[in-house]
Coordinates of C-alpha atoms in Angstrom, one line a residue:
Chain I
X12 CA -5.7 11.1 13.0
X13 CA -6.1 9.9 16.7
X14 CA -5.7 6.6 17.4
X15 CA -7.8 3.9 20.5
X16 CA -4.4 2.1 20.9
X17 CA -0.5 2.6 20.6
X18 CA -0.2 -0.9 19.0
X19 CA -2.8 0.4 16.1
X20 CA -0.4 3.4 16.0
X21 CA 2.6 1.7 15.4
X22 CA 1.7 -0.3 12.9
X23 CA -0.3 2.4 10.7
X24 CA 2.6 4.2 10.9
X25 CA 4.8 1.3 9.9
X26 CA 2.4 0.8 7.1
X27 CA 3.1 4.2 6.1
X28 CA 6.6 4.2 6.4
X29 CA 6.3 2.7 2.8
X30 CA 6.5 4.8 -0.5
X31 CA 3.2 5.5 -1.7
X32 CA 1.1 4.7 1.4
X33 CA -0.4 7.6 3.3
X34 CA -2.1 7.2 6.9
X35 CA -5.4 6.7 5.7
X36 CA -4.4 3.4 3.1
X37 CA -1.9 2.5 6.4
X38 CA -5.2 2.2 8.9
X39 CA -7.3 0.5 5.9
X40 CA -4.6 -2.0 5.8
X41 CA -4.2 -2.4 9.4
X42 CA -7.9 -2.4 9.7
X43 CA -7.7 -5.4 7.3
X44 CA -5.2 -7.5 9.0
X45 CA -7.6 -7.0 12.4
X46 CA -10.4 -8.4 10.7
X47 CA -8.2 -11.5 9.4
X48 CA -7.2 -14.4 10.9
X49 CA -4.2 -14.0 13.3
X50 CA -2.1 -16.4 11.1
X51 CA -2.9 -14.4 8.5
X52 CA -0.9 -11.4 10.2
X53 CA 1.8 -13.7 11.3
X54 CA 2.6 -15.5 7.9
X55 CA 2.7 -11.7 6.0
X56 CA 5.3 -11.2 8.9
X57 CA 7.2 -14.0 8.5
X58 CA 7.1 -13.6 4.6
X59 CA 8.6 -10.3 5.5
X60 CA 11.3 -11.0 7.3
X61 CA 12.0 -14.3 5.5
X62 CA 13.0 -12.2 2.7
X63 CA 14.7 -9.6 3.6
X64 CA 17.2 -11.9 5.9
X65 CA 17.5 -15.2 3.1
X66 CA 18.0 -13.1 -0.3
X67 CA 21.2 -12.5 -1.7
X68 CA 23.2 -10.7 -4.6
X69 CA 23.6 -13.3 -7.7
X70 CA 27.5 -13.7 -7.3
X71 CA 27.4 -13.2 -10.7
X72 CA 25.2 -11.1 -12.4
X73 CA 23.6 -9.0 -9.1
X74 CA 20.3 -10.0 -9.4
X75 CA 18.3 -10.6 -6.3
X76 CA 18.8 -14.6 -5.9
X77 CA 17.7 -17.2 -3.0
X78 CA 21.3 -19.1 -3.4
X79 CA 24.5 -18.1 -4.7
X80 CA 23.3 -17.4 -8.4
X81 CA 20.0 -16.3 -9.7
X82 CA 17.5 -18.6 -11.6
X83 CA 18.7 -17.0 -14.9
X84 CA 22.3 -17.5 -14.5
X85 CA 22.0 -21.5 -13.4
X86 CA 19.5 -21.4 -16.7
X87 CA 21.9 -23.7 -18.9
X88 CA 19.2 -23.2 -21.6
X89 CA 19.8 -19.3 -21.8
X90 CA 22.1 -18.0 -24.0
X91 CA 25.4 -17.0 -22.2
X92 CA 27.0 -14.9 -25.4
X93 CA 25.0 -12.3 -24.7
X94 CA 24.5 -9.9 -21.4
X95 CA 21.9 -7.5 -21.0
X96 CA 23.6 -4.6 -18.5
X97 CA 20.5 -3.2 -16.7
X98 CA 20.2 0.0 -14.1
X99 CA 18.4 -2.3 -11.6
X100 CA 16.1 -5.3 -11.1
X101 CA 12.9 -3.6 -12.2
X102 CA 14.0 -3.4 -15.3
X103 CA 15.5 -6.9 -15.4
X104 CA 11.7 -8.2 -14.4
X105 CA 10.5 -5.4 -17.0
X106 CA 12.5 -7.0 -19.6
X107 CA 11.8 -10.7 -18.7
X108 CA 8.2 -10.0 -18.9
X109 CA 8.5 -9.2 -22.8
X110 CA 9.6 -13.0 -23.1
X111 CA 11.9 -11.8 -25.7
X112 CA 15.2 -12.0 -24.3
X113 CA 16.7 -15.3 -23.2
X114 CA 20.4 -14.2 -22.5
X115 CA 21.8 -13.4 -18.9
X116 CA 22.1 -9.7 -17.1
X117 CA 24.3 -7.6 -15.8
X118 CA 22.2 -5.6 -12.9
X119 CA 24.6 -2.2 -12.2
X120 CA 22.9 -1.6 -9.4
X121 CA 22.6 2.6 -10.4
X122 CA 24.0 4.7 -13.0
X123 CA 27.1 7.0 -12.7
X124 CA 25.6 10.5 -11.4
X125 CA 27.8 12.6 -10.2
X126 CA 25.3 15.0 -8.6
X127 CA 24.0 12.3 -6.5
X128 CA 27.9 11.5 -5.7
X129 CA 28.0 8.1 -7.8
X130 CA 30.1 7.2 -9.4
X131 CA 31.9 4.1 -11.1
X132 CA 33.1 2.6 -8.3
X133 CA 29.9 2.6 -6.3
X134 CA 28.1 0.4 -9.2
X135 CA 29.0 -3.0 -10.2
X136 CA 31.2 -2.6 -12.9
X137 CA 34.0 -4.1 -12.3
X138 CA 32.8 -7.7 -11.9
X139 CA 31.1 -6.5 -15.4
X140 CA 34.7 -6.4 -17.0
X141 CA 35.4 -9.4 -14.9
X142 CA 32.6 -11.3 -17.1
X143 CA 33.5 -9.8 -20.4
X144 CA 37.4 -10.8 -19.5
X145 CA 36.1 -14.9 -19.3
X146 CA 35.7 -15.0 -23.3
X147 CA 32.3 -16.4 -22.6
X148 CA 30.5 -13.3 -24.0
X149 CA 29.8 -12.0 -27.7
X150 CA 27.8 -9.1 -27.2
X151 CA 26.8 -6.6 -24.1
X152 CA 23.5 -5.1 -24.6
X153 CA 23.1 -1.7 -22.7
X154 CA 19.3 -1.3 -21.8
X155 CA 19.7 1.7 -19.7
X156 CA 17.3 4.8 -19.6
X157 CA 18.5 7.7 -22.1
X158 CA 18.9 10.0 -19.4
X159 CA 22.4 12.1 -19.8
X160 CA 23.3 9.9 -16.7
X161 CA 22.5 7.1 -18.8
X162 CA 24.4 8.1 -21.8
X163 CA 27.4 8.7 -19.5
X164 CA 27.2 5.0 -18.1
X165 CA 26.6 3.7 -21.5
X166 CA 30.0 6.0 -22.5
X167 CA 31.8 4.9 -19.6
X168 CA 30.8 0.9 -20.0
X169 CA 32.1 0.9 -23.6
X170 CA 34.8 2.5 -23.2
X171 CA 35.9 -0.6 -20.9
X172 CA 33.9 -3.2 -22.6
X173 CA 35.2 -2.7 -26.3
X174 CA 38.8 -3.0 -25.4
X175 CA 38.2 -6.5 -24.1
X176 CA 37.4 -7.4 -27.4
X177 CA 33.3 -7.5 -26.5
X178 CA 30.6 -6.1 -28.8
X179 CA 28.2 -3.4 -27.1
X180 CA 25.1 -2.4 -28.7
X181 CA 22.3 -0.3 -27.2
X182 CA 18.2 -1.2 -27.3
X183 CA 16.2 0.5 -30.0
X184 CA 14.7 3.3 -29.3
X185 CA 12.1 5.0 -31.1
X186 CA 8.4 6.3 -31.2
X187 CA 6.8 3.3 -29.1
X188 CA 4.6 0.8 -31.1
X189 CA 0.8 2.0 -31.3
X190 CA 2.1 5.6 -30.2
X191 CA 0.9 8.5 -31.6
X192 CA 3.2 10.5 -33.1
X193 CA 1.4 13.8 -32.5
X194 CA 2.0 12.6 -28.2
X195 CA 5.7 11.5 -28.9
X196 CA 8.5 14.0 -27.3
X197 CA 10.4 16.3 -29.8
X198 CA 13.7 14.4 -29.2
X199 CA 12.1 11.0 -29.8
X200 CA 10.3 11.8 -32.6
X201 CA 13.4 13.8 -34.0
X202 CA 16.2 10.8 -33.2
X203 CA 13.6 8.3 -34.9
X204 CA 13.6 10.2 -38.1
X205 CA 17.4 10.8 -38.3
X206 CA 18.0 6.9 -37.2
X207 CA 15.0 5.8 -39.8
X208 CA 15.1 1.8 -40.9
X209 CA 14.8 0.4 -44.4
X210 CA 10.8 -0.5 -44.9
X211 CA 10.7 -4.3 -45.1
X212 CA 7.0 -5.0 -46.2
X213 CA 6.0 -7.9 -43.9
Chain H
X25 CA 6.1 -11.3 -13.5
X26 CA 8.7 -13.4 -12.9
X27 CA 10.4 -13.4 -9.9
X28 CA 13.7 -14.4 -10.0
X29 CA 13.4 -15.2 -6.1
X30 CA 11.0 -17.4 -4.6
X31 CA 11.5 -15.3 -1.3
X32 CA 10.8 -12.1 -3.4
X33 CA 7.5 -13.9 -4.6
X34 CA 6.2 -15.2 -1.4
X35 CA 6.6 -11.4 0.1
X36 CA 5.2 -9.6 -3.0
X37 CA 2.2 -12.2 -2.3
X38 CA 2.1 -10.8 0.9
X39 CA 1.9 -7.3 0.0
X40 CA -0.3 -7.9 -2.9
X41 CA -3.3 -10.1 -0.7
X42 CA -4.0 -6.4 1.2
X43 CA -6.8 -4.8 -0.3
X44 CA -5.7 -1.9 -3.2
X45 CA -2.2 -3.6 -3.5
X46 CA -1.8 -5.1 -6.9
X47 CA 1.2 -6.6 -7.7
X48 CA 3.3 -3.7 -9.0
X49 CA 3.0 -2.1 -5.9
X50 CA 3.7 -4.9 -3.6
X51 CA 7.3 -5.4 -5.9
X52 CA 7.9 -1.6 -5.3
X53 CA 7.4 -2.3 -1.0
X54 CA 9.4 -5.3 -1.2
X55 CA 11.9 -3.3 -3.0
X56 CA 12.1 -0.6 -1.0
X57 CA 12.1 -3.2 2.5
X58 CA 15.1 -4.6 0.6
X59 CA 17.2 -1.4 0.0
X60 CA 16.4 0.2 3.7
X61 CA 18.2 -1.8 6.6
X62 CA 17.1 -5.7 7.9
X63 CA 16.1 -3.9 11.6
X64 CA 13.5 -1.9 9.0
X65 CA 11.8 -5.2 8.2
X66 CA 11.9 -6.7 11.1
X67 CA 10.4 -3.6 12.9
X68 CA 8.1 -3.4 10.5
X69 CA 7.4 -7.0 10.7
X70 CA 7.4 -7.0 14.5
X71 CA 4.4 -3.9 15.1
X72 CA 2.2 -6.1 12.8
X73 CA 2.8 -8.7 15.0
X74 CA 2.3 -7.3 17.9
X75 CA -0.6 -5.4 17.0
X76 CA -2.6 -8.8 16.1
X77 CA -2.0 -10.3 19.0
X78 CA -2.0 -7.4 21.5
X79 CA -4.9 -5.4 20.1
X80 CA -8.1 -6.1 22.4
X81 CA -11.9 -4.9 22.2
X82 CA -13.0 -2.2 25.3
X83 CA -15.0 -4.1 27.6
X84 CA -17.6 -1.2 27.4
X85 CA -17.6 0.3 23.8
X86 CA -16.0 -2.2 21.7
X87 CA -13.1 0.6 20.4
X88 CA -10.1 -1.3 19.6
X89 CA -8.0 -0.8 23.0
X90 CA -4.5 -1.8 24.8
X91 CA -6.3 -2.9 27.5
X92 CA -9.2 -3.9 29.1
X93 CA -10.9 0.1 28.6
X94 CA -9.9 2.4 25.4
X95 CA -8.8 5.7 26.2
X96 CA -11.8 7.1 25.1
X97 CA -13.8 5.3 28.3
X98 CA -11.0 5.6 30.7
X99 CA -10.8 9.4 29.8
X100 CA -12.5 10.7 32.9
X101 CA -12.7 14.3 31.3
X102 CA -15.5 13.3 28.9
X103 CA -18.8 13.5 29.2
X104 CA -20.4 10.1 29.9
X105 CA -23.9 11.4 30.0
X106 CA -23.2 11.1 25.7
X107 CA -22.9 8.1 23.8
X108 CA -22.2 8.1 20.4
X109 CA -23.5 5.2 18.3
X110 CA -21.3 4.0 15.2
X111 CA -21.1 1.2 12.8
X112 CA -17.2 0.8 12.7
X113 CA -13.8 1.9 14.2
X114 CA -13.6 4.0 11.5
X115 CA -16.8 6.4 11.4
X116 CA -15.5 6.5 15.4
X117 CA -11.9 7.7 14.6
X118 CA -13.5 10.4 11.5
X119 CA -15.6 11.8 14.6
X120 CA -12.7 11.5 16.9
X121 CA -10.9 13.9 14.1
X122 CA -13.5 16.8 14.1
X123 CA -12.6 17.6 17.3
X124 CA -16.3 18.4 18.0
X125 CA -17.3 15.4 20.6
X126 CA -16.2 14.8 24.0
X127 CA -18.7 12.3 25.0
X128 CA -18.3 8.5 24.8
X129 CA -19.1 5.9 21.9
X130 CA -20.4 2.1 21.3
X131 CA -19.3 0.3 18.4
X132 CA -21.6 -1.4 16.7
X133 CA -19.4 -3.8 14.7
X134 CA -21.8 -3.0 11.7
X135 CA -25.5 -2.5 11.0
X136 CA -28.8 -4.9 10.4
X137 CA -28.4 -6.1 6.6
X138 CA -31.0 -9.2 6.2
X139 CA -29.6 -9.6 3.1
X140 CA -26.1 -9.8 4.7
X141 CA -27.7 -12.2 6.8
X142 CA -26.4 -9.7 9.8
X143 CA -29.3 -9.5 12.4
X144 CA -29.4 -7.6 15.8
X145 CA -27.9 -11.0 17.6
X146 CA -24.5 -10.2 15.5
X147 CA -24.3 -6.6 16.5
X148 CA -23.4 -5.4 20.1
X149 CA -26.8 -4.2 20.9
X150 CA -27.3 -6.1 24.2
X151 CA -23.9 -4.5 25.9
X152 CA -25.7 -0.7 24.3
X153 CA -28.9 -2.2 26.3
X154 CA -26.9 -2.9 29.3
X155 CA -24.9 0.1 29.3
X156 CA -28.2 2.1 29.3
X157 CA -29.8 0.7 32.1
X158 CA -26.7 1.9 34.2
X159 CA -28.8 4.6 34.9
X160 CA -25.8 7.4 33.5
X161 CA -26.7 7.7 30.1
X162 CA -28.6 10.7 29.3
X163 CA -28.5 10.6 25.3
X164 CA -27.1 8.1 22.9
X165 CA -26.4 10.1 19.2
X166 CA -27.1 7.7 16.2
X167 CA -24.2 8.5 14.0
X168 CA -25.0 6.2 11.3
X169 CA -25.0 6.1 7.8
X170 CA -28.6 7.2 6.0
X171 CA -29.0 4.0 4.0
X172 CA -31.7 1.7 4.3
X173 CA -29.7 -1.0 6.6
X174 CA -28.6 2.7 8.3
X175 CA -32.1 3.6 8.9
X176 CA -33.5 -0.1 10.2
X177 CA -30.5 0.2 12.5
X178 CA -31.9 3.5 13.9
X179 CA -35.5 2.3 14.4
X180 CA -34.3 -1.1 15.9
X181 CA -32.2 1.1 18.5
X182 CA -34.9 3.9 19.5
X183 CA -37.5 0.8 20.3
X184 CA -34.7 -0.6 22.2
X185 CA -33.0 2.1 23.8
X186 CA -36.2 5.1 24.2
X187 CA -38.5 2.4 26.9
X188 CA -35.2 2.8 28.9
X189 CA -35.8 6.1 29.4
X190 CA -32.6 7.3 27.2
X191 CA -33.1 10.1 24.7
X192 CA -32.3 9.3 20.8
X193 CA -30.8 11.5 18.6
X194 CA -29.2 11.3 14.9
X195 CA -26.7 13.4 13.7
X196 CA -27.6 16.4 11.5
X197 CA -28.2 16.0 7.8
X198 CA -28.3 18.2 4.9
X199 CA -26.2 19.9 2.0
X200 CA -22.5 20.0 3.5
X201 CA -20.8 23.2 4.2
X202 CA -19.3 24.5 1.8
X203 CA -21.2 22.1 -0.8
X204 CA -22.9 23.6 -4.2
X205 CA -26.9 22.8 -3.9
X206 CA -26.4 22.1 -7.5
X207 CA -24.1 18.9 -7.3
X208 CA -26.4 17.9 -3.7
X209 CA -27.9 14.9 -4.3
X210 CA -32.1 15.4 -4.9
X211 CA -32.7 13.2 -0.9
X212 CA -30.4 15.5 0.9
X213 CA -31.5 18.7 -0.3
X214 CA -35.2 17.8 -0.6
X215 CA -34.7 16.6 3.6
X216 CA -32.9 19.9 3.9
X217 CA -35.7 22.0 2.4
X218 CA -38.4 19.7 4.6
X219 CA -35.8 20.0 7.4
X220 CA -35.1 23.7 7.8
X221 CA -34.1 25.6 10.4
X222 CA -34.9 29.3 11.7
X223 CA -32.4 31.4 10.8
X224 CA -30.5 32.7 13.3
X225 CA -27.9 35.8 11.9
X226 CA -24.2 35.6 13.5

């Protein structure tokens, strides 16, 4: 692709610096931003960089916050027994959006890997055992992907956790509601039949 | 969604108000803004910028441009006998890409939809007028789409441009190479058949 202008080029190619965005999407967007108001281009900017120089880490649970602590840690209303460990903040937003959960997080920021060189003392664990050490919390729910990466983290984090006296449990996991069973993966299906529930007619 | 950062909401609002960015997208950019270094963003940030309020129109073709010319006019190795006729930046940058052209072009800035409420006033037709009275244009391609605002467009030009004493062309149409006649659709291989040309073996 040849670009008129060097300031068209830079910014398609900033555009498609981005995961997911190819040079064609970049000069559609760019294109797009031309045809707008100049504010328009100016407040996306500023949106920008607002964010990436004002957020910060919760201090306590790691969760991308505009203060000290994240709007679900100052939540007096949530239930602060119970902490959700999660590999990172999609899932925490993934798991918020069920509406089903109303105690705090625990965002580990990766899972140990050795192949990719992490390992526990690159993720936030410690101040995890810090948190279970305050007496405050009942129960540590691990809602981590059952990857063997995950299963090692899961491992690792009760080995830790259970010592201090703290309850670990892991999310169900199962063929997924409205699934069909024919579609479901072999070790799915399989671990669902060997970890069946009692039938409670509803 | 729940953001658990007004900061992170405003920017995914950013992201997301560009056309074919919904919402899980724009959280995957801001992510990924957020894990790469601040001088990414503010880069990133700063070519926008810059773009909008750099980018100007050539004072002859209505390309975008740096300057007061594109570097398709101010390129003294084409042929400026040619002009090339398009509705947008982007039909001028596809052309630009085949390689095939090494005349000059006029931007339109779109085509004659009454129903649009876009007339010839709202088009720059009078700088194309202008340009072709200079006396150095020899043939002025219409490269525009075959609709029925396409077509209009064409006529309006030739009655415009032809008393001038400037030949009119369009660009060739027909089954693309390459294309099956099966999957043409009926007007371009009906015009093809109507259209032919002699055969000449290579």
């Amino acid at each position: 692709m040849t670009f008129s202008s060097k300031l068209i080029e830079k910014a398609v190619e900033a555009f498609a610096s981005l995961p997911g965005i190819g040079r064609k999407t970049a000069l559609r967007l760019v294109l797009h931003l031309l045809k707008q108001d100049k504010n328009t281009t100016e407040q996306f900017a500023a949106a920008l960089v607002a964010m990436r120089e004002g957020i910060r880490e919760c201090r306590l649970c790691h969760n991308l916050a505009d203060g000290e602590i994240c709007h679900i840690c100052a939540d007096t209303r949530r239930d602060r027994s119970l902490v959700c460990v999660v590999e990172n903040i999609r899932d925490l937003m993934a798991i918020e959006d069920t509406g089903q959960y109303r105690g705090l997080y625990h965002v580990l920021g990766g899972i140990i890997s050795p192949i990719d060189g992490i390992g526990p003392g690159d993720l936030n664990i410690d101040s995890l055992s810090a948190r279970a050490q305050d007496g405050e919390i009942r129960e540590v729910i691990m809602a981590i992907s059952p990857t063997i990466e995950g299963e090692t983290t899961i491992y690792y984090l009760s080995k830790k956790l259970q010592p201090l006296g703290v309850q670990v449990s892991a999310i169900a996991r199962g063929v997924s509601f409205g699934g069909d069973l024919e579609y479901a993966d072999e070790l799915t299906l399989g671990r669902s039949i060997v970890a069946r529930v009692p039938y409670a007619a509803r």
